[in-house]
mmCIF file with all atom_site columns, C-alpha atoms in Angstrom:
data_model
loop_
_atom_site.group_PDB
_atom_site.id
_atom_site.type_symbol
_atom_site.label_atom_id
_atom_site.label_alt_id
_atom_site.label_comp_id
_atom_site.label_asym_id
_atom_site.label_entity_id
_atom_site.label_seq_id
_atom_site.pdbx_PDB_ins_code
_atom_site.Cartn_x
_atom_site.Cartn_y
_atom_site.Cartn_z
_atom_site.occupancy
_atom_site.B_iso_or_equiv
_atom_site.pdbx_formal_charge
_atom_site.auth_seq_id
_atom_site.auth_comp_id
_atom_site.auth_asym_id
_atom_site.auth_atom_id
_atom_site.pdbx_PDB_model_num
ATOM 1   C CA . ASN Y 1 1   ? 112.034 89.580  99.596  1.00 86.00 ? 11  ASN Y CA 1
ATOM 2   C CA . PHE Y 1 2   ? 113.269 91.966  102.727 1.00 95.00 ? 12  PHE Y CA 1
ATOM 3   C CA . MET Y 1 3   ? 113.478 92.010  106.618 1.00 97.00 ? 13  MET Y CA 1
ATOM 4   C CA . LEU Y 1 4   ? 112.942 95.253  108.377 1.00 98.00 ? 14  LEU Y CA 1
ATOM 5   C CA . THR Y 1 5   ? 115.607 95.296  111.674 1.00 98.00 ? 15  THR Y CA 1
ATOM 6   C CA . GLN Y 1 6   ? 114.339 96.638  114.753 1.00 98.00 ? 16  GLN Y CA 1
ATOM 7   C CA . PRO Y 1 7   ? 116.988 97.581  118.142 1.00 98.00 ? 17  PRO Y CA 1
ATOM 8   C CA . HIS Y 1 8   ? 115.513 94.796  120.613 1.00 98.00 ? 18  HIS Y CA 1
ATOM 9   C CA . SER Y 1 9   ? 114.480 97.174  123.721 1.00 97.00 ? 19  SER Y CA 1
ATOM 10  C CA . VAL Y 1 10  ? 115.589 100.706 124.128 1.00 97.00 ? 20  VAL Y CA 1
ATOM 11  C CA . SER Y 1 11  ? 114.991 102.082 127.684 1.00 97.00 ? 21  SER Y CA 1
ATOM 12  C CA . GLU Y 1 12  ? 114.560 106.051 128.170 1.00 97.00 ? 22  GLU Y CA 1
ATOM 13  C CA . SER Y 1 13  ? 113.153 108.432 131.004 1.00 97.00 ? 23  SER Y CA 1
ATOM 14  C CA . PRO Y 1 14  ? 110.467 110.673 131.597 1.00 97.00 ? 24  PRO Y CA 1
ATOM 15  C CA . GLY Y 1 15  ? 110.009 113.642 129.908 1.00 97.00 ? 25  GLY Y CA 1
ATOM 16  C CA . LYS Y 1 16  ? 112.828 112.618 127.531 1.00 98.00 ? 26  LYS Y CA 1
ATOM 17  C CA . THR Y 1 17  ? 113.219 112.153 123.985 1.00 98.00 ? 27  THR Y CA 1
ATOM 18  C CA . ILE Y 1 18  ? 113.703 108.595 122.433 1.00 98.00 ? 28  ILE Y CA 1
ATOM 19  C CA . THR Y 1 19  ? 114.320 107.073 118.727 1.00 98.00 ? 29  THR Y CA 1
ATOM 20  C CA . ILE Y 1 20  ? 113.303 104.014 117.274 1.00 98.00 ? 30  ILE Y CA 1
ATOM 21  C CA . SER Y 1 21  ? 115.048 102.619 114.123 1.00 98.00 ? 31  SER Y CA 1
ATOM 22  C CA . CYS Y 1 22  ? 113.584 100.498 112.105 1.00 98.00 ? 32  CYS Y CA 1
ATOM 23  C CA . THR Y 1 23  ? 116.740 99.336  108.670 1.00 98.00 ? 33  THR Y CA 1
ATOM 24  C CA . ARG Y 1 24  ? 115.487 97.916  105.934 1.00 98.00 ? 34  ARG Y CA 1
ATOM 25  C CA . SER Y 1 25  ? 117.628 95.246  104.235 1.00 97.00 ? 35  SER Y CA 1
ATOM 26  C CA . SER Y 1 26  ? 117.003 95.216  100.715 1.00 95.00 ? 36  SER Y CA 1
ATOM 27  C CA . GLY Y 1 27  ? 115.181 97.402  98.511  1.00 95.00 ? 37  GLY Y CA 1
ATOM 28  C CA . ASN Y 1 28  ? 114.883 101.692 99.051  1.00 95.00 ? 38  ASN Y CA 1
ATOM 29  C CA . ILE Y 1 29  ? 113.177 102.199 101.934 1.00 96.00 ? 39  ILE Y CA 1
ATOM 30  C CA . ALA Y 1 30  ? 111.141 105.110 100.546 1.00 95.00 ? 40  ALA Y CA 1
ATOM 31  C CA . ARG Y 1 31  ? 109.439 102.447 97.449  1.00 94.00 ? 41  ARG Y CA 1
ATOM 32  C CA . ASN Y 1 32  ? 106.640 101.027 99.938  1.00 94.00 ? 42  ASN Y CA 1
ATOM 33  C CA . TYR Y 1 33  ? 105.032 103.164 102.874 1.00 95.00 ? 43  TYR Y CA 1
ATOM 34  C CA . VAL Y 1 34  ? 106.115 102.334 106.583 1.00 97.00 ? 44  VAL Y CA 1
ATOM 35  C CA . GLN Y 1 35  ? 103.627 102.530 109.452 1.00 97.00 ? 45  GLN Y CA 1
ATOM 36  C CA . TRP Y 1 36  ? 104.115 101.873 113.248 1.00 98.00 ? 46  TRP Y CA 1
ATOM 37  C CA . TYR Y 1 37  ? 102.167 100.128 115.747 1.00 98.00 ? 47  TYR Y CA 1
ATOM 38  C CA . GLN Y 1 38  ? 102.173 100.517 119.330 1.00 98.00 ? 48  GLN Y CA 1
ATOM 39  C CA . GLN Y 1 39  ? 100.966 97.053  121.816 1.00 98.00 ? 49  GLN Y CA 1
ATOM 40  C CA . ARG Y 1 40  ? 100.738 97.297  125.451 1.00 97.00 ? 50  ARG Y CA 1
ATOM 41  C CA . PRO Y 1 41  ? 100.638 94.512  127.137 1.00 93.00 ? 51  PRO Y CA 1
ATOM 42  C CA . GLY Y 1 42  ? 97.971  92.098  127.249 1.00 93.00 ? 52  GLY Y CA 1
ATOM 43  C CA . SER Y 1 43  ? 96.228  94.637  124.283 1.00 97.00 ? 53  SER Y CA 1
ATOM 44  C CA . SER Y 1 44  ? 95.590  94.846  120.334 1.00 97.00 ? 54  SER Y CA 1
ATOM 45  C CA . PRO Y 1 45  ? 98.108  96.811  118.377 1.00 97.00 ? 55  PRO Y CA 1
ATOM 46  C CA . THR Y 1 46  ? 97.019  100.422 117.563 1.00 96.00 ? 56  THR Y CA 1
ATOM 47  C CA . THR Y 1 47  ? 98.512  102.425 114.662 1.00 95.00 ? 57  THR Y CA 1
ATOM 48  C CA . LEU Y 1 48  ? 100.539 105.227 115.980 1.00 97.00 ? 58  LEU Y CA 1
ATOM 49  C CA . ILE Y 1 49  ? 101.996 106.153 112.378 1.00 97.00 ? 59  ILE Y CA 1
ATOM 50  C CA . TYR Y 1 50  ? 101.010 105.349 108.958 1.00 96.00 ? 60  TYR Y CA 1
ATOM 51  C CA . GLU Y 1 51  ? 102.068 106.505 105.494 1.00 95.00 ? 61  GLU Y CA 1
ATOM 52  C CA . ASP Y 1 52  ? 105.603 107.107 106.900 1.00 97.00 ? 62  ASP Y CA 1
ATOM 53  C CA . LYS Y 1 53  ? 104.910 110.291 108.544 1.00 97.00 ? 63  LYS Y CA 1
ATOM 54  C CA . LYS Y 1 54  ? 100.998 110.742 109.102 1.00 97.00 ? 64  LYS Y CA 1
ATOM 55  C CA . ARG Y 1 55  ? 99.526  110.842 112.699 1.00 97.00 ? 65  ARG Y CA 1
ATOM 56  C CA . PRO Y 1 56  ? 95.725  108.937 113.060 1.00 94.00 ? 66  PRO Y CA 1
ATOM 57  C CA . SER Y 1 57  ? 93.492  111.399 114.743 1.00 93.00 ? 67  SER Y CA 1
ATOM 58  C CA . GLY Y 1 58  ? 94.158  111.090 118.761 1.00 94.00 ? 68  GLY Y CA 1
ATOM 59  C CA . VAL Y 1 59  ? 97.392  110.291 118.474 1.00 97.00 ? 69  VAL Y CA 1
ATOM 60  C CA . PRO Y 1 60  ? 99.494  113.173 120.169 1.00 96.00 ? 70  PRO Y CA 1
ATOM 61  C CA . ASP Y 1 61  ? 101.953 115.231 118.306 1.00 96.00 ? 71  ASP Y CA 1
ATOM 62  C CA . ARG Y 1 62  ? 104.693 113.382 120.795 1.00 97.00 ? 72  ARG Y CA 1
ATOM 63  C CA . PHE Y 1 63  ? 104.914 110.085 118.168 1.00 98.00 ? 73  PHE Y CA 1
ATOM 64  C CA . SER Y 1 64  ? 106.114 111.525 115.206 1.00 98.00 ? 74  SER Y CA 1
ATOM 65  C CA . GLY Y 1 65  ? 107.863 109.276 112.054 1.00 98.00 ? 75  GLY Y CA 1
ATOM 66  C CA . SER Y 1 66  ? 110.693 109.854 109.163 1.00 98.00 ? 76  SER Y CA 1
ATOM 67  C CA . ILE Y 1 67  ? 111.988 107.858 106.696 1.00 97.00 ? 77  ILE Y CA 1
ATOM 68  C CA . ASP Y 1 68  ? 116.091 108.414 105.645 1.00 97.00 ? 78  ASP Y CA 1
ATOM 69  C CA . SER Y 1 69  ? 116.936 107.090 102.395 1.00 95.00 ? 79  SER Y CA 1
ATOM 70  C CA . SER Y 1 70  ? 120.692 107.283 103.278 1.00 95.00 ? 80  SER Y CA 1
ATOM 71  C CA . SER Y 1 71  ? 120.378 105.012 106.110 1.00 96.00 ? 81  SER Y CA 1
ATOM 72  C CA . ASN Y 1 72  ? 117.662 102.955 104.300 1.00 97.00 ? 82  ASN Y CA 1
ATOM 73  C CA . SER Y 1 73  ? 115.501 103.187 107.600 1.00 98.00 ? 83  SER Y CA 1
ATOM 74  C CA . ALA Y 1 74  ? 112.239 104.695 109.322 1.00 98.00 ? 84  ALA Y CA 1
ATOM 75  C CA . SER Y 1 75  ? 112.021 105.901 112.482 1.00 98.00 ? 85  SER Y CA 1
ATOM 76  C CA . LEU Y 1 76  ? 109.780 106.899 115.216 1.00 98.00 ? 86  LEU Y CA 1
ATOM 77  C CA . THR Y 1 77  ? 110.303 109.603 117.533 1.00 98.00 ? 87  THR Y CA 1
ATOM 78  C CA . ILE Y 1 78  ? 109.150 109.879 121.165 1.00 98.00 ? 88  ILE Y CA 1
ATOM 79  C CA . SER Y 1 79  ? 109.184 113.437 122.799 1.00 98.00 ? 89  SER Y CA 1
ATOM 80  C CA . GLY Y 1 80  ? 108.319 114.251 126.476 1.00 97.00 ? 90  GLY Y CA 1
ATOM 81  C CA . LEU Y 1 81  ? 107.889 110.443 127.311 1.00 98.00 ? 91  LEU Y CA 1
ATOM 82  C CA . LYS Y 1 82  ? 105.889 109.088 129.479 1.00 97.00 ? 92  LYS Y CA 1
ATOM 83  C CA . THR Y 1 83  ? 105.841 106.028 131.754 1.00 96.00 ? 93  THR Y CA 1
ATOM 84  C CA . GLU Y 1 84  ? 102.430 104.881 129.591 1.00 96.00 ? 94  GLU Y CA 1
ATOM 85  C CA . ASP Y 1 85  ? 104.247 104.786 126.641 1.00 97.00 ? 95  ASP Y CA 1
ATOM 86  C CA . GLU Y 1 86  ? 105.920 101.839 128.082 1.00 97.00 ? 96  GLU Y CA 1
ATOM 87  C CA . ALA Y 1 87  ? 104.854 99.155  125.458 1.00 98.00 ? 97  ALA Y CA 1
ATOM 88  C CA . ASP Y 1 88  ? 106.373 97.149  122.336 1.00 98.00 ? 98  ASP Y CA 1
ATOM 89  C CA . TYR Y 1 89  ? 106.480 99.248  118.765 1.00 98.00 ? 99  TYR Y CA 1
ATOM 90  C CA . TYR Y 1 90  ? 106.255 97.807  115.621 1.00 98.00 ? 100 TYR Y CA 1
ATOM 91  C CA . CYS Y 1 91  ? 107.665 99.101  112.104 1.00 98.00 ? 101 CYS Y CA 1
ATOM 92  C CA . GLN Y 1 92  ? 105.907 97.611  108.949 1.00 97.00 ? 102 GLN Y CA 1
ATOM 93  C CA . SER Y 1 93  ? 106.184 97.515  105.413 1.00 97.00 ? 103 SER Y CA 1
ATOM 94  C CA . TYR Y 1 94  ? 104.997 95.917  102.112 1.00 94.00 ? 104 TYR Y CA 1
ATOM 95  C CA . ASP Y 1 95  ? 106.978 94.266  100.031 1.00 93.00 ? 105 ASP Y CA 1
ATOM 96  C CA . SER Y 1 96  ? 106.593 93.936  95.949  1.00 92.00 ? 106 SER Y CA 1
ATOM 97  C CA . ASN Y 1 97  ? 103.767 91.211  96.454  1.00 92.00 ? 107 ASN Y CA 1
ATOM 98  C CA . ASN Y 1 98  ? 101.376 93.447  98.472  1.00 92.00 ? 108 ASN Y CA 1
ATOM 99  C CA . HIS Y 1 99  ? 102.559 91.088  101.661 1.00 95.00 ? 109 HIS Y CA 1
ATOM 100 C CA . MET Y 1 100 ? 102.705 93.064  104.974 1.00 95.00 ? 110 MET Y CA 1
ATOM 101 C CA . ILE Y 1 101 ? 106.555 92.795  106.338 1.00 97.00 ? 111 ILE Y CA 1
ATOM 102 C CA . PHE Y 1 102 ? 106.615 93.370  110.185 1.00 97.00 ? 112 PHE Y CA 1
ATOM 103 C CA . GLY Y 1 103 ? 109.534 93.993  112.126 1.00 98.00 ? 113 GLY Y CA 1
ATOM 104 C CA . GLY Y 1 104 ? 110.690 92.383  115.253 1.00 98.00 ? 114 GLY Y CA 1
ATOM 105 C CA . GLY Y 1 105 ? 109.395 95.226  117.787 1.00 98.00 ? 115 GLY Y CA 1
ATOM 106 C CA . THR Y 1 106 ? 111.314 97.397  119.687 1.00 98.00 ? 116 THR Y CA 1
ATOM 107 C CA . LYS Y 1 107 ? 110.637 96.650  123.770 1.00 98.00 ? 117 LYS Y CA 1
ATOM 108 C CA . LEU Y 1 108 ? 110.418 100.567 125.098 1.00 98.00 ? 118 LEU Y CA 1
ATOM 109 C CA . THR Y 1 109 ? 111.017 100.758 129.053 1.00 97.00 ? 119 THR Y CA 1
ATOM 110 C CA . VAL Y 1 110 ? 110.359 104.515 130.620 1.00 97.00 ? 120 VAL Y CA 1
ATOM 111 C CA . LEU Y 1 111 ? 112.222 103.971 133.802 1.00 90.00 ? 121 LEU Y CA 1
ATOM 112 C CA . GLN J 2 1   ? 82.212  103.359 116.289 1.00 95.00 ? 18  GLN J CA 1
ATOM 113 C CA . VAL J 2 2   ? 84.332  101.330 114.193 1.00 96.00 ? 19  VAL J CA 1
ATOM 114 C CA . GLN J 2 3   ? 84.692  97.069  116.148 1.00 98.00 ? 20  GLN J CA 1
ATOM 115 C CA . LEU J 2 4   ? 85.956  94.242  115.350 1.00 98.00 ? 21  LEU J CA 1
ATOM 116 C CA . VAL J 2 5   ? 84.587  91.264  117.439 1.00 98.00 ? 22  VAL J CA 1
ATOM 117 C CA . GLN J 2 6   ? 86.060  88.264  117.029 1.00 98.00 ? 23  GLN J CA 1
ATOM 118 C CA . SER J 2 7   ? 85.795  84.915  117.871 1.00 98.00 ? 24  SER J CA 1
ATOM 119 C CA . GLY J 2 8   ? 86.474  83.002  121.191 1.00 98.00 ? 25  GLY J CA 1
ATOM 120 C CA . ALA J 2 9   ? 89.629  81.044  122.629 1.00 98.00 ? 26  ALA J CA 1
ATOM 121 C CA . GLU J 2 10  ? 90.405  77.883  120.701 1.00 98.00 ? 27  GLU J CA 1
ATOM 122 C CA . VAL J 2 11  ? 91.996  74.582  121.681 1.00 98.00 ? 28  VAL J CA 1
ATOM 123 C CA . LYS J 2 12  ? 92.794  72.239  118.954 1.00 98.00 ? 29  LYS J CA 1
ATOM 124 C CA . LYS J 2 13  ? 94.894  68.770  118.590 1.00 98.00 ? 30  LYS J CA 1
ATOM 125 C CA . PRO J 2 14  ? 97.656  68.600  116.261 1.00 98.00 ? 31  PRO J CA 1
ATOM 126 C CA . GLY J 2 15  ? 96.449  68.082  112.357 1.00 98.00 ? 32  GLY J CA 1
ATOM 127 C CA . ALA J 2 16  ? 93.034  69.765  113.658 1.00 98.00 ? 33  ALA J CA 1
ATOM 128 C CA . SER J 2 17  ? 91.433  73.181  111.995 1.00 98.00 ? 34  SER J CA 1
ATOM 129 C CA . VAL J 2 18  ? 90.588  76.026  113.184 1.00 98.00 ? 35  VAL J CA 1
ATOM 130 C CA . LYS J 2 19  ? 88.281  78.695  112.291 1.00 98.00 ? 36  LYS J CA 1
ATOM 131 C CA . VAL J 2 20  ? 88.059  82.154  113.775 1.00 98.00 ? 37  VAL J CA 1
ATOM 132 C CA . SER J 2 21  ? 85.824  84.775  112.921 1.00 98.00 ? 38  SER J CA 1
ATOM 133 C CA . CYS J 2 22  ? 85.479  88.495  113.204 1.00 98.00 ? 39  CYS J CA 1
ATOM 134 C CA . LYS J 2 23  ? 82.010  89.882  113.103 1.00 98.00 ? 40  LYS J CA 1
ATOM 135 C CA . ALA J 2 24  ? 82.568  94.367  111.860 1.00 98.00 ? 41  ALA J CA 1
ATOM 136 C CA . SER J 2 25  ? 80.468  96.947  112.837 1.00 98.00 ? 42  SER J CA 1
ATOM 137 C CA . GLY J 2 26  ? 80.420  100.745 112.348 1.00 97.00 ? 43  GLY J CA 1
ATOM 138 C CA . TYR J 2 27  ? 81.308  101.227 109.031 1.00 97.00 ? 44  TYR J CA 1
ATOM 139 C CA . THR J 2 28  ? 80.209  99.394  105.502 1.00 96.00 ? 45  THR J CA 1
ATOM 140 C CA . PHE J 2 29  ? 81.691  96.172  105.364 1.00 96.00 ? 46  PHE J CA 1
ATOM 141 C CA . THR J 2 30  ? 82.183  95.937  101.606 1.00 96.00 ? 47  THR J CA 1
ATOM 142 C CA . THR J 2 31  ? 84.335  98.879  101.941 1.00 95.00 ? 48  THR J CA 1
ATOM 143 C CA . TYR J 2 32  ? 87.338  97.532  103.878 1.00 96.00 ? 49  TYR J CA 1
ATOM 144 C CA . GLY J 2 33  ? 89.556  94.652  103.431 1.00 96.00 ? 50  GLY J CA 1
ATOM 145 C CA . VAL J 2 34  ? 90.459  92.589  106.457 1.00 97.00 ? 51  VAL J CA 1
ATOM 146 C CA . SER J 2 35  ? 93.982  91.408  107.503 1.00 97.00 ? 52  SER J CA 1
ATOM 147 C CA . TRP J 2 36  ? 94.811  88.737  109.793 1.00 98.00 ? 53  TRP J CA 1
ATOM 148 C CA . VAL J 2 37  ? 97.892  88.754  112.293 1.00 98.00 ? 54  VAL J CA 1
ATOM 149 C CA . ARG J 2 38  ? 98.865  86.291  114.133 1.00 98.00 ? 55  ARG J CA 1
ATOM 150 C CA . GLN J 2 39  ? 101.529 86.631  117.533 1.00 98.00 ? 56  GLN J CA 1
ATOM 151 C CA . ALA J 2 40  ? 103.031 83.750  119.336 1.00 98.00 ? 57  ALA J CA 1
ATOM 152 C CA . PRO J 2 41  ? 103.842 84.135  122.747 1.00 96.00 ? 58  PRO J CA 1
ATOM 153 C CA . GLY J 2 42  ? 105.960 86.937  123.689 1.00 95.00 ? 59  GLY J CA 1
ATOM 154 C CA . GLN J 2 43  ? 107.005 87.205  120.243 1.00 97.00 ? 60  GLN J CA 1
ATOM 155 C CA . GLY J 2 44  ? 106.197 89.701  117.183 1.00 97.00 ? 61  GLY J CA 1
ATOM 156 C CA . LEU J 2 45  ? 103.568 90.672  115.011 1.00 98.00 ? 62  LEU J CA 1
ATOM 157 C CA . GLU J 2 46  ? 103.110 88.259  111.809 1.00 98.00 ? 63  GLU J CA 1
ATOM 158 C CA . TRP J 2 47  ? 101.119 88.505  108.798 1.00 97.00 ? 64  TRP J CA 1
ATOM 159 C CA . LEU J 2 48  ? 99.470  86.042  107.420 1.00 97.00 ? 65  LEU J CA 1
ATOM 160 C CA . GLY J 2 49  ? 96.817  87.557  104.159 1.00 96.00 ? 66  GLY J CA 1
ATOM 161 C CA . TRP J 2 50  ? 94.276  90.048  103.649 1.00 96.00 ? 67  TRP J CA 1
ATOM 162 C CA . ILE J 2 51  ? 90.727  89.704  101.595 1.00 97.00 ? 68  ILE J CA 1
ATOM 163 C CA . SER J 2 52  ? 88.896  92.479  100.171 1.00 95.00 ? 69  SER J CA 1
ATOM 164 C CA . ALA J 2 53  ? 84.849  92.197  101.708 1.00 96.00 ? 70  ALA J CA 1
ATOM 165 C CA . TYR J 2 54  ? 84.531  93.756  98.486  1.00 94.00 ? 71  TYR J CA 1
ATOM 166 C CA . ASN J 2 55  ? 84.685  91.211  96.257  1.00 94.00 ? 72  ASN J CA 1
ATOM 167 C CA . GLY J 2 56  ? 86.345  88.229  98.125  1.00 95.00 ? 73  GLY J CA 1
ATOM 168 C CA . ASN J 2 57  ? 90.695  88.519  96.508  1.00 95.00 ? 74  ASN J CA 1
ATOM 169 C CA . THR J 2 58  ? 92.406  87.383  98.729  1.00 96.00 ? 75  THR J CA 1
ATOM 170 C CA . ASN J 2 59  ? 96.224  87.676  99.561  1.00 95.00 ? 76  ASN J CA 1
ATOM 171 C CA . TYR J 2 60  ? 97.929  84.975  101.715 1.00 97.00 ? 77  TYR J CA 1
ATOM 172 C CA . ALA J 2 61  ? 101.167 85.126  103.711 1.00 96.00 ? 78  ALA J CA 1
ATOM 173 C CA . GLN J 2 62  ? 103.852 82.382  101.639 1.00 95.00 ? 79  GLN J CA 1
ATOM 174 C CA . LYS J 2 63  ? 103.931 80.281  105.221 1.00 96.00 ? 80  LYS J CA 1
ATOM 175 C CA . VAL J 2 64  ? 100.857 79.567  105.395 1.00 97.00 ? 81  VAL J CA 1
ATOM 176 C CA . GLN J 2 65  ? 99.474  79.213  101.803 1.00 96.00 ? 82  GLN J CA 1
ATOM 177 C CA . GLY J 2 66  ? 98.065  76.040  101.191 1.00 96.00 ? 83  GLY J CA 1
ATOM 178 C CA . ARG J 2 67  ? 97.008  75.775  104.957 1.00 98.00 ? 84  ARG J CA 1
ATOM 179 C CA . VAL J 2 68  ? 95.103  79.103  105.476 1.00 98.00 ? 85  VAL J CA 1
ATOM 180 C CA . THR J 2 69  ? 91.230  80.446  104.112 1.00 98.00 ? 86  THR J CA 1
ATOM 181 C CA . MET J 2 70  ? 90.083  83.573  104.575 1.00 98.00 ? 87  MET J CA 1
ATOM 182 C CA . THR J 2 71  ? 86.155  84.478  104.017 1.00 98.00 ? 88  THR J CA 1
ATOM 183 C CA . THR J 2 72  ? 83.994  86.858  104.140 1.00 98.00 ? 89  THR J CA 1
ATOM 184 C CA . ASP J 2 73  ? 80.141  86.801  105.108 1.00 97.00 ? 90  ASP J CA 1
ATOM 185 C CA . THR J 2 74  ? 78.537  90.524  104.119 1.00 97.00 ? 91  THR J CA 1
ATOM 186 C CA . SER J 2 75  ? 75.479  89.484  104.745 1.00 97.00 ? 92  SER J CA 1
ATOM 187 C CA . THR J 2 76  ? 76.801  88.891  108.756 1.00 98.00 ? 93  THR J CA 1
ATOM 188 C CA . SER J 2 77  ? 79.420  91.709  108.405 1.00 98.00 ? 94  SER J CA 1
ATOM 189 C CA . THR J 2 78  ? 81.738  88.551  109.326 1.00 98.00 ? 95  THR J CA 1
ATOM 190 C CA . ALA J 2 79  ? 85.166  87.419  108.117 1.00 98.00 ? 96  ALA J CA 1
ATOM 191 C CA . TYR J 2 80  ? 86.729  84.391  109.306 1.00 98.00 ? 97  TYR J CA 1
ATOM 192 C CA . MET J 2 81  ? 89.785  82.654  108.921 1.00 98.00 ? 98  MET J CA 1
ATOM 193 C CA . GLU J 2 82  ? 90.744  79.527  108.659 1.00 98.00 ? 99  GLU J CA 1
ATOM 194 C CA . LEU J 2 83  ? 93.838  77.465  109.130 1.00 98.00 ? 100 LEU J CA 1
ATOM 195 C CA . ARG J 2 84  ? 94.437  73.750  108.510 1.00 98.00 ? 101 ARG J CA 1
ATOM 196 C CA . SER J 2 85  ? 96.850  70.888  109.053 1.00 98.00 ? 102 SER J CA 1
ATOM 197 C CA . LEU J 2 86  ? 97.801  72.808  113.207 1.00 98.00 ? 103 LEU J CA 1
ATOM 198 C CA . ARG J 2 87  ? 100.737 72.052  114.415 1.00 97.00 ? 104 ARG J CA 1
ATOM 199 C CA . SER J 2 88  ? 102.096 73.339  117.733 1.00 97.00 ? 105 SER J CA 1
ATOM 200 C CA . ASP J 2 89  ? 103.769 76.272  116.485 1.00 97.00 ? 106 ASP J CA 1
ATOM 201 C CA . ASP J 2 90  ? 100.620 77.674  115.447 1.00 98.00 ? 107 ASP J CA 1
ATOM 202 C CA . THR J 2 91  ? 99.928  78.713  118.543 1.00 98.00 ? 108 THR J CA 1
ATOM 203 C CA . ALA J 2 92  ? 99.480  82.257  119.137 1.00 98.00 ? 109 ALA J CA 1
ATOM 204 C CA . MET J 2 93  ? 97.030  85.074  119.682 1.00 98.00 ? 110 MET J CA 1
ATOM 205 C CA . TYR J 2 94  ? 95.482  85.910  115.891 1.00 98.00 ? 111 TYR J CA 1
ATOM 206 C CA . TYR J 2 95  ? 94.254  89.072  115.955 1.00 98.00 ? 112 TYR J CA 1
ATOM 207 C CA . CYS J 2 96  ? 91.994  90.483  112.097 1.00 98.00 ? 113 CYS J CA 1
ATOM 208 C CA . ALA J 2 97  ? 92.325  93.977  111.292 1.00 97.00 ? 114 ALA J CA 1
ATOM 209 C CA . ARG J 2 98  ? 90.240  96.511  108.959 1.00 97.00 ? 115 ARG J CA 1
ATOM 210 C CA . ALA J 2 99  ? 92.548  97.861  106.504 1.00 93.00 ? 116 ALA J CA 1
ATOM 211 C CA . GLU J 2 100 ? 91.065  99.372  103.464 1.00 86.00 ? 117 GLU J CA 1
ATOM 212 C CA . VAL J 2 101 ? 93.561  97.610  100.621 1.00 83.00 ? 118 VAL J CA 1
ATOM 213 C CA . ALA J 2 102 ? 96.068  95.349  101.243 1.00 76.00 ? 119 ALA J CA 1
ATOM 214 C CA . THR J 2 103 ? 98.656  98.050  101.450 1.00 79.00 ? 120 THR J CA 1
ATOM 215 C CA . THR J 2 104 ? 97.117  100.280 103.741 1.00 84.00 ? 121 THR J CA 1
ATOM 216 C CA . ASP J 2 105 ? 97.477  100.347 107.225 1.00 88.00 ? 122 ASP J CA 1
ATOM 217 C CA . LEU J 2 106 ? 95.353  98.603  109.814 1.00 94.00 ? 123 LEU J CA 1
ATOM 218 C CA . ASP J 2 107 ? 93.539  100.812 111.350 1.00 93.00 ? 124 ASP J CA 1
ATOM 219 C CA . TYR J 2 108 ? 91.186  99.180  113.977 1.00 96.00 ? 125 TYR J CA 1
ATOM 220 C CA . TRP J 2 109 ? 92.149  95.947  115.510 1.00 97.00 ? 126 TRP J CA 1
ATOM 221 C CA . GLY J 2 110 ? 89.492  93.118  117.210 1.00 98.00 ? 127 GLY J CA 1
ATOM 222 C CA . GLN J 2 111 ? 90.598  91.983  120.586 1.00 98.00 ? 128 GLN J CA 1
ATOM 223 C CA . GLY J 2 112 ? 92.337  88.688  119.960 1.00 98.00 ? 129 GLY J CA 1
ATOM 224 C CA . THR J 2 113 ? 92.037  85.398  119.616 1.00 98.00 ? 130 THR J CA 1
ATOM 225 C CA . LEU J 2 114 ? 94.001  82.395  121.631 1.00 98.00 ? 131 LEU J CA 1
ATOM 226 C CA . VAL J 2 115 ? 94.401  79.219  119.661 1.00 98.00 ? 132 VAL J CA 1
ATOM 227 C CA . THR J 2 116 ? 96.002  76.903  121.102 1.00 98.00 ? 133 THR J CA 1
ATOM 228 C CA . VAL J 2 117 ? 97.638  73.697  119.951 1.00 98.00 ? 134 VAL J CA 1
ATOM 229 C CA . SER J 2 118 ? 98.073  70.827  121.789 1.00 97.00 ? 135 SER J CA 1
ATOM 230 C CA . SER J 2 119 ? 98.087  67.400  121.829 1.00 95.00 ? 136 SER J CA 1
#
């Protein structure tokens, strides 16, 4: 099995752009799709990105996903940061047994 | 609109069992599966398993294999997750979430059920 490693926390100012990384410990990051979830305090998670880079309807295009095989990582980029973007963000993928694996989560502070 | 409504909070003693329900509405229940995810206080998300509402096939996380049973009742569009031999580290918010198959994203989530294990 592999692990997905995210930074514990990130912070940036409103209006700026931030990128959250998700590094796969073994195996090619491109082998299995990566999803990103947003969880605001006291709420259930919601899908921001699925299948590496697709956005569900209703998710603003300020949110984008990508993968980079050279660093074996996925990234979530949020542009035009808003205070409402303050939340925990989780990446997620699958192993060879179709078991879902989550990253440890990244707490985003917009200050 | 798609909704997943979970049962209420539970307090259990160590060694007991808990069964959480997740009632689905707003879509054809049998065309999707349900994943169960938990979150210990202040911690990250942990996947517990997935069940097909079409044929009942299951796929459980190794960590809870042998202690967890996931079922569905298609007559009421309800999914269930039973966890046995509860320990204090099972204390968590338990979420159900819709997933077309085991490897697709979790596109709708329930509101969560807090399970507290305490003597």
